[in-house]
């Protein structure tokens, strides 16, 4: 249904890409935009007073406006950066800058390392308390425990919108209400949400929202850091260089603070990944132009079929069972087979599956496992591929049984 938009998918029908939480295939719009830009005369953005520079600068600012409109933000609230990891690092650094020693940060045990490590490091450097909201026995973030943190002087809550291991979608509206009641800034890691459902940051009322281009059919090396204007205005840049300063106060560093350009330029020192930003904006525009209801229905049918399929076999341990809203991401283990061996065998049979801790070691620890297999499906995956996957699964299990008995 969607495969014809993805040349690497329809030209490789013998391979089945089931690792879309890790990265996604390029869509035709991304490929065509790349080619269009490669054929333009090259010029840096904003620096030149000539036609070529003006054209590319216009494309770049248009990209910002397009993305802002699609996610319900203002254009100057969009900071282009390398990806979710960089966006989370910038936010963590800026948000913790002025916290007092008695203030704390709350994250959850379901976070990707990218939403764990920056907070651990900065809380250590600044002597701040870091708390973790636990997951339930099923691996879902346990929102019922939020009340236990109300007397902890939490200033920031940073949480994933969708888990990269269980696919469970966090109830941001409930979380935001709790944040408002407790005067807490809400940072949302949207890395796993973006390909399934383009967020509307105004409706979510997230203070900060981050995502990556490569997880939504566009290039790597580009990401979006959205933050509310009032935050960006207050934050100090954490990178310094060309294109972000109004005046150069030579050696008098005390004048520097008043010299930054306005947002968003203040946060985009140096030559930004402008081509990738343009590719991302065209890709998101294309994605938003699809029938969103049909897209959602397709994701849900992939989800339902995978769930039924995995539950059929007693030799499979599914990591997360629930009726919580989720995207088609499944973690599981096959009895008596190490996930790395299983992923290797799946590869032999044409399937790209991820195995390991999925950069979510705290979650693995909570679930008392070291590693697991993961299927993460995207719009170009089909129900027929899941039938083939079931055959491969049975073959692999039979193979592993032979290995056990010899
Ligand atoms: C939930 C989540 N957050 C953050 C990241 C980091 O994204 P990136 O590597 O694009 O910076 C990932 C990547 O898999 C992720 O799944």
PDB file of C-alpha atoms and ligand atoms in Angstrom, residues 21-22 83-86 88 112 114 160 162 164 189 191-192 212 214-215, ligand 1:
ATOM      1  CA  UNK A  21      12.661   2.075  15.343  1.00  0.00           C
ATOM      2  CA  UNK A  22      16.361   2.213  14.603  1.00  0.00           C
ATOM      3  CA  UNK A  83      19.051  14.646  15.872  1.00  0.00           C
ATOM      4  CA  UNK A  84      17.082  13.701  18.963  1.00  0.00           C
ATOM      5  CA  UNK A  85      20.237  13.011  20.971  1.00  0.00           C
ATOM      6  CA  UNK A  86      21.654  16.452  20.297  1.00  0.00           C
ATOM      7  CA  UNK A  88      17.939  16.371  24.266  1.00  0.00           C
ATOM      8  CA  UNK A 112      16.420   5.502  25.645  1.00  0.00           C
ATOM      9  CA  UNK A 114      19.766   9.533  24.896  1.00  0.00           C
ATOM     10  CA  UNK A 160       9.536   9.473  25.883  1.00  0.00           C
ATOM     11  CA  UNK A 162       6.663   6.300  22.597  1.00  0.00           C
ATOM     12  CA  UNK A 164      11.487   2.190  21.516  1.00  0.00           C
ATOM     13  CA  UNK A 189      11.442  12.654  23.387  1.00  0.00           C
ATOM     14  CA  UNK A 191      12.053   9.988  18.356  1.00  0.00           C
ATOM     15  CA  UNK A 192       9.686   7.012  18.072  1.00  0.00           C
ATOM     16  CA  UNK A 212      15.258  12.998  14.264  1.00  0.00           C
ATOM     17  CA  UNK A 214      16.299   9.582   9.859  1.00  0.00           C
ATOM     18  CA  UNK A 215      13.440   8.109  11.886  1.00  0.00           C
TER      19      UNK A 215
HETATM   20  C1  LIG B   1      13.193   6.821  22.138  1.00  0.00           C
HETATM   21  C2  LIG B   1      14.482   7.280  21.477  1.00  0.00           C
HETATM   22  N1  LIG B   1      15.047   8.425  21.882  1.00  0.00           N
HETATM   23  C3  LIG B   1      16.164   8.897  21.328  1.00  0.00           C
HETATM   24  C4  LIG B   1      16.807   8.212  20.319  1.00  0.00           C
HETATM   25  C5  LIG B   1      18.061   8.771  19.729  1.00  0.00           C
HETATM   26  O1  LIG B   1      17.828   9.177  18.411  1.00  0.00           O
HETATM   27  P1  LIG B   1      19.044   9.636  17.478  1.00  0.00           P
HETATM   28  O2  LIG B   1      20.019   8.496  17.486  1.00  0.00           O
HETATM   29  O3  LIG B   1      18.416   9.854  16.153  1.00  0.00           O
HETATM   30  O4  LIG B   1      19.616  10.863  18.073  1.00  0.00           O
HETATM   31  C6  LIG B   1      16.271   6.997  19.872  1.00  0.00           C
HETATM   32  C7  LIG B   1      16.950   6.211  18.842  1.00  0.00           C
HETATM   33  O5  LIG B   1      16.670   5.053  18.633  1.00  0.00           O
HETATM   34  C8  LIG B   1      15.066   6.529  20.467  1.00  0.00           C
HETATM   35  O6  LIG B   1      14.507   5.377  20.092  1.00  0.00           O
END
